[in-house]
XYZ file of C-alpha atoms in Angstrom:
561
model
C 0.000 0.000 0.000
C 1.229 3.592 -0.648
C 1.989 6.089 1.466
C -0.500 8.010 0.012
C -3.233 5.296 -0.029
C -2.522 4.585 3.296
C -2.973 7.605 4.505
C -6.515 8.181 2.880
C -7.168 4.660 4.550
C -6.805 6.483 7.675
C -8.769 9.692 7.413
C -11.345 7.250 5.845
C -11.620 4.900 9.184
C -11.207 8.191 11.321
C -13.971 9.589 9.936
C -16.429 6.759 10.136
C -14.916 6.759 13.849
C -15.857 9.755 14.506
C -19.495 9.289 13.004
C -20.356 6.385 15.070
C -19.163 7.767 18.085
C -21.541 10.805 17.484
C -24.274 8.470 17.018
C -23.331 6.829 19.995
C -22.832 10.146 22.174
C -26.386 11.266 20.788
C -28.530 9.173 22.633
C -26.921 9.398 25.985
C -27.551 13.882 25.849
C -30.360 14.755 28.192
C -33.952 15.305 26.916
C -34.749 18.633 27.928
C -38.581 18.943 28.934
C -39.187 22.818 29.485
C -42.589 23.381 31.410
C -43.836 27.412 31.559
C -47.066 28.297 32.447
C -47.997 32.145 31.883
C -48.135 34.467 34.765
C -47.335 32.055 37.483
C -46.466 33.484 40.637
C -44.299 32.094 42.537
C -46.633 32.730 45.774
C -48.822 30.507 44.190
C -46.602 27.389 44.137
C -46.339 25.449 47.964
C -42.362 24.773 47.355
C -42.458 28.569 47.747
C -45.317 29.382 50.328
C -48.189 26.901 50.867
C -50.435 29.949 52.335
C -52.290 30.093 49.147
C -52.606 26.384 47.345
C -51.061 23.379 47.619
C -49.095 22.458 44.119
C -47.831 18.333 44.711
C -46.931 17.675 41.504
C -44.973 20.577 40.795
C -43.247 20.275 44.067
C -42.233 17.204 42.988
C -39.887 19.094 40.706
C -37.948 20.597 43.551
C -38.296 17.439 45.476
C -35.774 15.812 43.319
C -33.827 18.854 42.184
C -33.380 22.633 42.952
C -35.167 25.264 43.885
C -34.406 28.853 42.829
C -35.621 31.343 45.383
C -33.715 34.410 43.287
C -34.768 33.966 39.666
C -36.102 36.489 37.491
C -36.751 38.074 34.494
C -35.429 40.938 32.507
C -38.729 42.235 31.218
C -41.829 41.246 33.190
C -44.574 40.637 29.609
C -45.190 38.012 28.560
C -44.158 37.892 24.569
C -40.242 39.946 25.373
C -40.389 37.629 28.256
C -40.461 34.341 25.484
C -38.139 36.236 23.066
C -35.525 36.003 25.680
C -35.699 32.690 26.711
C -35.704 31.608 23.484
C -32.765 33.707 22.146
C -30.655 34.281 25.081
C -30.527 37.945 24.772
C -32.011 40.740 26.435
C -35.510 42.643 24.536
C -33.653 45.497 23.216
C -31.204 43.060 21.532
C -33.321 40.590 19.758
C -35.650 43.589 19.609
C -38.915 41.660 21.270
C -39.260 45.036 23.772
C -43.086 44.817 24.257
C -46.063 42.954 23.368
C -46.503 45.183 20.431
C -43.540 45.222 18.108
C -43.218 42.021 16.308
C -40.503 39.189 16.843
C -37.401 39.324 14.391
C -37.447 35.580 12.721
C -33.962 36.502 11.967
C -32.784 35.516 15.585
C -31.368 32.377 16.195
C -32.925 30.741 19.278
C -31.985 27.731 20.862
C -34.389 25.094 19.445
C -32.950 25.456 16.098
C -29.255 24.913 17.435
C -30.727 21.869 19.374
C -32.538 20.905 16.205
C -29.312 20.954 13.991
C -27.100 18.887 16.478
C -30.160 15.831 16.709
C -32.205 16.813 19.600
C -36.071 16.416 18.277
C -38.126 19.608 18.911
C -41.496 20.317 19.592
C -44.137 22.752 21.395
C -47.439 22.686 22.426
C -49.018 25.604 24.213
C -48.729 29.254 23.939
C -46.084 30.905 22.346
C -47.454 34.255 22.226
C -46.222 35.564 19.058
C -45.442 34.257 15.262
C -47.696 31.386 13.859
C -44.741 29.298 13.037
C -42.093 29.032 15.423
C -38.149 27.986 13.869
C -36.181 24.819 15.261
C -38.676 22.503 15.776
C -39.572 19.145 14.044
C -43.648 19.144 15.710
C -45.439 22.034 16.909
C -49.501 23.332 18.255
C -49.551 27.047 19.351
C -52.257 28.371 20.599
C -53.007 32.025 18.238
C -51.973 34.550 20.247
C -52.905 34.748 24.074
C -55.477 31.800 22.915
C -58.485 30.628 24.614
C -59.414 28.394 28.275
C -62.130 26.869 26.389
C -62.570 25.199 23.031
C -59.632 26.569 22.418
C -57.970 27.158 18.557
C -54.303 25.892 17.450
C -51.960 26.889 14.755
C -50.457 23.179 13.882
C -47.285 22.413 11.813
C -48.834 19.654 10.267
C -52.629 20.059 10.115
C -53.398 23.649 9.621
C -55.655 25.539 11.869
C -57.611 23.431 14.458
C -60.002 23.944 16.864
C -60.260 21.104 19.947
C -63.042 20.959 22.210
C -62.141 20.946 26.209
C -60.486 22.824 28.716
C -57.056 24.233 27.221
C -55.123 22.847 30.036
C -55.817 19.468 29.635
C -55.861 19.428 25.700
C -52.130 21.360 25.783
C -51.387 18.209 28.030
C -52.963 15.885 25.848
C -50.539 16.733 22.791
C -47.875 16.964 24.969
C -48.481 12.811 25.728
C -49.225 11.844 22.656
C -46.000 13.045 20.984
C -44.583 11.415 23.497
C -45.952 8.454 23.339
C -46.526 8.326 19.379
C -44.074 10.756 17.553
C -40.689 10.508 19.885
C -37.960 9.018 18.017
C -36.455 6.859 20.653
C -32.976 7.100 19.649
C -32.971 10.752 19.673
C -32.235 12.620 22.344
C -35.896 15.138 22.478
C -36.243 19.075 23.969
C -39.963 19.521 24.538
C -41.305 22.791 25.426
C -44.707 22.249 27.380
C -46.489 25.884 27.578
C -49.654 26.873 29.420
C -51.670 29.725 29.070
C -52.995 29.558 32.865
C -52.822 31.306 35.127
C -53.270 34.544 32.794
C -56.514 36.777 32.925
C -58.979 36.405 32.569
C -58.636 33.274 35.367
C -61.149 30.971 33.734
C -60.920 27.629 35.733
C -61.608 24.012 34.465
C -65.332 22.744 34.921
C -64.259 20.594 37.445
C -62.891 22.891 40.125
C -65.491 25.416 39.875
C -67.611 24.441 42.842
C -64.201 23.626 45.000
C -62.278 27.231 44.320
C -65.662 29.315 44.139
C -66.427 29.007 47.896
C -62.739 28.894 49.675
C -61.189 31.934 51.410
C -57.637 33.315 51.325
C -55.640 35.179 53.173
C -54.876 39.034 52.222
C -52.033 40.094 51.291
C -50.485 42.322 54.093
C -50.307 45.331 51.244
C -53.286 45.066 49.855
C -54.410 48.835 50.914
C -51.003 49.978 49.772
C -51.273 53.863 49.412
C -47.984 54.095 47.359
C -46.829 57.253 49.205
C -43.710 58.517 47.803
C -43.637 56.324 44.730
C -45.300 58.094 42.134
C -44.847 54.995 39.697
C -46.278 53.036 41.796
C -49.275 55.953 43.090
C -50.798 56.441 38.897
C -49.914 52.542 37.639
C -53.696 51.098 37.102
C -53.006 47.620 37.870
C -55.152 47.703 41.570
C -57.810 45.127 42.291
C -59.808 47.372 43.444
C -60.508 49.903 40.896
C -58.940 48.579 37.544
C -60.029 44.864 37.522
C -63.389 44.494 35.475
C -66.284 43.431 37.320
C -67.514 41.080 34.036
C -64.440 40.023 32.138
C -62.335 39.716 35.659
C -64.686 38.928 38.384
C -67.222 37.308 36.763
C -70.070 39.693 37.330
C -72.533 39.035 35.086
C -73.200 42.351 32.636
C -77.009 42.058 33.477
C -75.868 42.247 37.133
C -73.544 45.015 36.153
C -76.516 46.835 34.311
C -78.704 46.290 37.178
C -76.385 47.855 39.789
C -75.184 50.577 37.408
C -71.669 49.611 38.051
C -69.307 50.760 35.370
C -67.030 48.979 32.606
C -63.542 49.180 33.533
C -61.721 48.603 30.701
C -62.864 45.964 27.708
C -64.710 44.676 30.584
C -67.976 43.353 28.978
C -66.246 42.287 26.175
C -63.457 39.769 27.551
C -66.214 38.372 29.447
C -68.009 37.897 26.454
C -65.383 36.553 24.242
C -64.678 34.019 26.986
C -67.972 32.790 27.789
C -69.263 33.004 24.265
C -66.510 29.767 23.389
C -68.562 27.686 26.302
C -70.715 24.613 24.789
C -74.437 24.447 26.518
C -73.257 21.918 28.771
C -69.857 24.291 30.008
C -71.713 27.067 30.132
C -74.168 25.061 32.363
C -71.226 24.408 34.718
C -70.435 27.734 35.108
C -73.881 29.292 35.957
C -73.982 26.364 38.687
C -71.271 27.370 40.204
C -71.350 31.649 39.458
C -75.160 32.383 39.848
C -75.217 31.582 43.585
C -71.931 34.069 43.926
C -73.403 36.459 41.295
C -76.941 36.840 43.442
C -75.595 36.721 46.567
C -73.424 40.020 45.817
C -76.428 41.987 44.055
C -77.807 41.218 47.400
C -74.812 42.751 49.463
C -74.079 45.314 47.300
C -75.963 48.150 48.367
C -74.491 48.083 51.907
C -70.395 47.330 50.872
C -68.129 50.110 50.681
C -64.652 50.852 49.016
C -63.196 48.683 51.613
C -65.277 45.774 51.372
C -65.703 45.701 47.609
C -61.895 45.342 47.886
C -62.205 42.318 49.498
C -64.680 40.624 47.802
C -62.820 41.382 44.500
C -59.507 40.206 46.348
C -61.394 37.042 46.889
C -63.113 36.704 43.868
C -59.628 37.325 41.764
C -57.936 34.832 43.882
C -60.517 31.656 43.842
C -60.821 32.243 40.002
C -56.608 32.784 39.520
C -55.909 29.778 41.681
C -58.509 27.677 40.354
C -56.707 27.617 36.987
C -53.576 26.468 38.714
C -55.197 23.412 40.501
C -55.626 21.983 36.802
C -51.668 22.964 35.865
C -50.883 21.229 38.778
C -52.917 17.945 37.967
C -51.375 18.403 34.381
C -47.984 18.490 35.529
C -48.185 15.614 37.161
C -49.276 13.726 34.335
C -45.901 14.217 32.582
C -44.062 13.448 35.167
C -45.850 10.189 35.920
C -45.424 9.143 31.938
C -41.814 10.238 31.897
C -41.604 8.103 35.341
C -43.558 5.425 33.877
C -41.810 4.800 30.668
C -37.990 5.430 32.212
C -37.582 8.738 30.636
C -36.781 10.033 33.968
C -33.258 9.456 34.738
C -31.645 11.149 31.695
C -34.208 14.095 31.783
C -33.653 17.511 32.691
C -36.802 18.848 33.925
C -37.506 22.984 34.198
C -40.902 24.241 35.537
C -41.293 27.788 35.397
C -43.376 30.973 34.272
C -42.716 33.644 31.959
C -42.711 36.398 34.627
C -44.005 36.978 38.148
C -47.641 38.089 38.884
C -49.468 40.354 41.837
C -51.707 38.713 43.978
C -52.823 41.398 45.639
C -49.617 42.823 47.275
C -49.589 46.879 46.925
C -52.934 46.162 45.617
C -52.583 45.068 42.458
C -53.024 42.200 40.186
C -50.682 42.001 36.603
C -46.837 42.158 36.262
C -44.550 44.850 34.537
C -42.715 46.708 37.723
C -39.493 45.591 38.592
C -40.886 45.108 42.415
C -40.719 41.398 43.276
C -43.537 39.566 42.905
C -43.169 40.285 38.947
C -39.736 40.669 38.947
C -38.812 37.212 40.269
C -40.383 33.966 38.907
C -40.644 30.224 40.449
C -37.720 28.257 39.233
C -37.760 24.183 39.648
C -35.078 21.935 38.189
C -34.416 18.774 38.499
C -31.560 16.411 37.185
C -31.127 13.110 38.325
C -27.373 12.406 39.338
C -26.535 15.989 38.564
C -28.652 17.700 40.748
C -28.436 16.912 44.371
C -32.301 16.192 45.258
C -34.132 18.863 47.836
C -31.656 21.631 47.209
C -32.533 25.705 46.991
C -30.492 28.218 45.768
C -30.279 31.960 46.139
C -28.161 32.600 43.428
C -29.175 35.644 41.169
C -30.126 33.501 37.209
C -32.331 34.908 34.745
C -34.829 34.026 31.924
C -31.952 35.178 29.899
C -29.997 32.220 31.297
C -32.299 29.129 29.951
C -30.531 29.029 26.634
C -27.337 28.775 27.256
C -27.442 26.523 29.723
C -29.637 23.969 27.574
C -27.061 23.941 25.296
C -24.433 23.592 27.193
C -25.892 20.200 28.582
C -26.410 19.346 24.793
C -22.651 20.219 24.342
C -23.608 22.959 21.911
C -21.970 25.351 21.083
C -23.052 28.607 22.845
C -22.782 31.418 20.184
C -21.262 34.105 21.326
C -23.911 37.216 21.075
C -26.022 35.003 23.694
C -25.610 37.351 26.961
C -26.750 35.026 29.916
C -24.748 32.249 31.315
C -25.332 28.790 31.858
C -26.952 27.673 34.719
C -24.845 24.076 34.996
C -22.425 25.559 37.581
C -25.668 26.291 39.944
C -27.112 23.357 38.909
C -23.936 20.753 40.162
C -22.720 22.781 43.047
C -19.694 24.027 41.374
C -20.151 27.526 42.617
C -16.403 27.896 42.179
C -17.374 28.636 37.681
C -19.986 30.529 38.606
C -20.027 34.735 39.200
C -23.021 36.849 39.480
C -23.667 39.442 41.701
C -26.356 41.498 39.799
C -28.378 41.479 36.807
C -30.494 44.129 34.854
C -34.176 44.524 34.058
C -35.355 46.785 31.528
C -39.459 47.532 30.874
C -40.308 48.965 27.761
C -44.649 49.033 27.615
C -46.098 52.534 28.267
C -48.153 54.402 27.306
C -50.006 51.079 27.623
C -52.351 49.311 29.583
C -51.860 49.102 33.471
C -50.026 52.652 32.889
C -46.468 51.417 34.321
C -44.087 53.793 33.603
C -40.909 52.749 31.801
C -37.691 51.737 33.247
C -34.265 49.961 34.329
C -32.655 49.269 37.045
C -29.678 46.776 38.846
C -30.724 44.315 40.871
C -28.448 42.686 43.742
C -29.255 40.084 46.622
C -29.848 43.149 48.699
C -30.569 46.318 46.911
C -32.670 47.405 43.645
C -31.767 50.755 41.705
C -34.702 51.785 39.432
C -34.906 54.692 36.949
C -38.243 55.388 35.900
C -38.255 57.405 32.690
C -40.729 58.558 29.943
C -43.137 60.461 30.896
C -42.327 60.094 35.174
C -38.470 60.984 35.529
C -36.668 59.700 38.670
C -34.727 57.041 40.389
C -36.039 54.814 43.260
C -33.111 53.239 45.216
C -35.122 49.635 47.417
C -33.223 48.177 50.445
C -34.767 44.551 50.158
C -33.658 43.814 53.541
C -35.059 46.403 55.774
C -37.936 46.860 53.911
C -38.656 43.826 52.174
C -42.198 44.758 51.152
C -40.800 47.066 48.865
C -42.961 50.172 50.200
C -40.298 52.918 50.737
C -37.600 54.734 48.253
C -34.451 55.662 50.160
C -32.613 57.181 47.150
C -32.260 60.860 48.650
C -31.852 59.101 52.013
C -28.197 60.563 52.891
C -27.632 57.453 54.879
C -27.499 55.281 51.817
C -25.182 57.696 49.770
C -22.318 55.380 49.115
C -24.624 52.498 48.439
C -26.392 54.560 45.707
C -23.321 55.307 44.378
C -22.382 51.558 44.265
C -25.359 51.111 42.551
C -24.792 54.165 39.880
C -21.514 52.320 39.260
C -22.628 48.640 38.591
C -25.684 49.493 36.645
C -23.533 51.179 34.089
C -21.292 48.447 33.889
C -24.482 46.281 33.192
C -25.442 48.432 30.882
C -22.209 49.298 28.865
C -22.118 45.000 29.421
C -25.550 44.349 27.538
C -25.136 47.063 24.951
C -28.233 49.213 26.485
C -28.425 53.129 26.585
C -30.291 56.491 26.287
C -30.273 55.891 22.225
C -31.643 52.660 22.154
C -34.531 53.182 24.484
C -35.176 56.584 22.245
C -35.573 54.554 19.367
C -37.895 52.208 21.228
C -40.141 55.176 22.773
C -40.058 56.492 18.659
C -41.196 53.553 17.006
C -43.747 52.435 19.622
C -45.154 56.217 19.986
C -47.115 56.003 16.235
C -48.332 53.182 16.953
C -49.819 54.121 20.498
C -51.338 57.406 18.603
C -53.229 55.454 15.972
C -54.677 53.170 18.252
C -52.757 50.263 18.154
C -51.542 49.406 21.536
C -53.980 47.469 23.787
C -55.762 49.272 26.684
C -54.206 52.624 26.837
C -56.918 55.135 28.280
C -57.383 58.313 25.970
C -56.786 60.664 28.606
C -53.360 59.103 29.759
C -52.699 58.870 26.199
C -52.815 61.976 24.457
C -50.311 64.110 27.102
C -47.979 61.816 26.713
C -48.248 62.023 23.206
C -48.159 65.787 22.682
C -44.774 65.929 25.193
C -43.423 63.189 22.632
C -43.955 65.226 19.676
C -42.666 68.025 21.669
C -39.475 66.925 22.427
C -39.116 65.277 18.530
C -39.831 68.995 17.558
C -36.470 70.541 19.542
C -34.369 67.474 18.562
């Protein structure tokens, strides 16, 4: 044999090496099973704080893994909150900043680099935005923020479908089958498994109604939160007292409404509508079962309630209805975990449960998301890992939404392209603190003039302090000490005892933001192509008389530049 022949022998044998040991490898990379529901707060899950409901099957999650008691998110909405996850870069890079603009299909996101190095992709559940989401082999979204009941799906394979049931279960339904049917078995699989409850407008399934309709919670202990000396906080329209319908929220019914001469708040009549218009006869029966008693009952007591009462009734009312719709996530939850346990999917599975932002549930009166202030800030974060993850662990390490990419592919053994700005979680995940570094991270909320009226802005976040800047139209900075004032009720920025630690502050967040490529120029661009938009109509829920100041001061200031 030749030298030359020889040597092509080689490369030849090397190569077909190196093939079958990458065939070999393949199976042996974790599945990846990635479970969000929408809105989730992490009050609301019994791992966290059983005060509220009790959530066994997604405890189990933390049972045999980690739980995060310091995740977050760097923009509390739903659709940026998606865009990030999926792309590994914060909303004013991949340019997802609010529920209005549209996603950039140019992005590369993590299922497609999973996709391309074997893993088998699919979703089921709510995306949020796009009708045909990139890197993945299967897919049924729901359109949109899609529907509790009878819902509608945008398929890969079978066009636009509409499946009768509770949205919950059916989401949990295609999640099983694919499993059971469509999973090549000697691939490894990433399966994203997306609810759309606990989001508004609360609607629980049939089955729960009588249960969640007549138990009592506690109050939060700032639900009468006056929001003195945080004017964000004092004209945001987010309270549930005040700004949560009484039809499309509560469940009043608009002939009650009409009857008492109470008010639409909002698109009140119409979300109720629209929700209770998708109900079969026998649903529909169901739910006048269970809401007429409630529904005559407060006609009844109305006339003698005041401010303070109606509060509470609402409180309630929000909280049986929210929670309600979690009882069936729960149940859901635990019917993956019992296939994956059943069929020995388990052991080389990572499992993620989490929510695309935090939610209010009640505390400084409110309901919704959007502020930087815990509760919406911070989301639940489960993980487990068999033989990677020590079992019953917490951690209060600060990880982000912005984190989930990279650290999927790095248990892949992707390669993690470069522009991705979070880090991967495996270091947290395996105790090997030692690789990891983190002592603040950076939120940035884009959405006004919108609905809920929460001002813009930024701010650095560390285990024990939050600097905000609230900008466009409000203008000032809000410096949080988390520990002595955990409740987040008091702004000691001007506070000449905490001088050096705003100044600490100052510093990091500039690094963070000179880090992540965000400044005054960027978020002018953002406030000058969402502005048009918000003037002809076409963001969601803005009031006309919040509106139009804000709009004249916009073209105000475009006139001097």
């Amino acid at each position: 044999m030749t030298k030359p022949t020889s040597l092509f022998v080689i490369i030849i044998m090397l190569t077909i090496m190196g093939c079958n040991a990458e065939i070999e490898k393949g199976p042996d990379r974790p599945n990846i099973v990635f479970i969000m529901s929408d809105d989730h707060a992490y009050q609301a899950i019994s791992a966290y704080d059983n005060s509220l409901i009790e959530t066994p099957n997604i405890d189990r999650i933390a049972k045999m893994g980690m739980l995060f008691t310091n995740a977050s998110v760097t923009n509390s909405i739903c659709a940026p909150s998606r865009a990030t996850i999926l792309t590994g870069k914060h909303s004013h890079i991949n340019g997802k900043v609010d529920n209005v603009s549209p996603f950039d299909t140019t992005n590369v996101t993590f299922p497609q680099l999973l996709q391309k190095s074997g893993y088998q992709t699919a979703m089921f559940g709510k995306l949020h935005f796009g009708n045909n989401p990139r890197g993945f082999d299967q897919f049924k979204i729901l359109p949109g923020q899609g529907s509790y009941y009878n819902p509608d799906f945008i398929t890969k394979n079978e066009g636009e479908i509409k499946v009768q049931g509770y949205v919950t279960d059916i989401v949990t339904d295609m999640t099983l089958d694919w499993l059971d049917k469509e999973r090549e078995k000697e691939k490894p699989f990433m399966l994203m498994y997306l609810h759309k409850a606990p989001h508004r407008a609360w609607l629980m399934a049939e089955r729960h109604m009588k249960e969640y309709t007549h138990k009592t919670f506690p109050e939060p202990a700032t639900l009468f939160d006056d929001h003195e000396g945080m004017p964000a906080a004092k004209v945001a329209q987010m309270n549930v007292d005040g700004n949560m319908g009484w039809a499309g929220d509560t469940k009043v019914y608009p002939a009650i409404m009409d009857e008492l001469g109470l008010e639409e708040i909002g698109f009140d009549k119409i979300r109720y509508e629209y929700e209770i218009g998708r109900f079969d006869s026998v649903q529909k029966a169901n739910f006048d079962a269970a809401y007429q008693p409630i529904m005559d009952e407060f006609k009844k007591r109305y006339p003698n309630m005041d401010e303070k009462d109606l509060a509470k009734w609402r409180y309630q009312r929000y909280m049986q209805d929210y929670l309600g719709t979690i009882e069936s996530v729960d149940e859901n939850v635990g019917r993956v975990l019992d296939y994956l346990e059943a069929n020995d999917l388990m052991d080389n599975t990572i499992i993620v449960y989490t929510s695309d932002q935090g939610f209010y549930l009640g505390e400084h009166g409110w309901f919704d998301k959007r502020f930087v202030y815990d509760q919406s800030f911070k989301t639940p974060l489960l993980v487990s890992w068999p033989d990677r993850i020590k079992a019953g662990t917490k951690s209060n390490e600060l990880v982000q939404n912005l984190d989930f990419a990279q650290t999927f592919l790095d248990v892949a053994g992707v390669e993690q392209p470069s522009d991705m700005q979070g880090q991967s979680l495996v270091p947290v995940l395996t105790g090997d603190l030692d690789n990891w570094e983190r002592d603040a991270v950076y939120y940035h909320y884009y959405e006004h003039p919108s609905e809920h009226n929460v001002n813009r802005h930024y701010a650095v976040i560390t285990k024990d302090y939050k600097l905000i800047h609230y900008y466009f139209d409000l203008d000032y900075w809000e410096l949080i000490d988390l520990k002595k004032d955990p409740l987040e009720q008091h702004n000691y920025y001007d506070d000449p005892d905490y001088a050096e630690i705003q100044k600490d502050l100052h510093k990091r967040l500039n690094e963070l933001r000179e880090q992540y490529g965000d400044s005054e120029a960027l978020s002018q661009q953002y406030i000058d192509e969402f502005m048009p938009l918000a003037k002809e109509g076409k963001v969601w829920g803005v009031e006309k008389e919040i509106l139009e100041p804000i709009v004249k001061k916009w073209e105000n200031s475009k006139k001097t530049n």
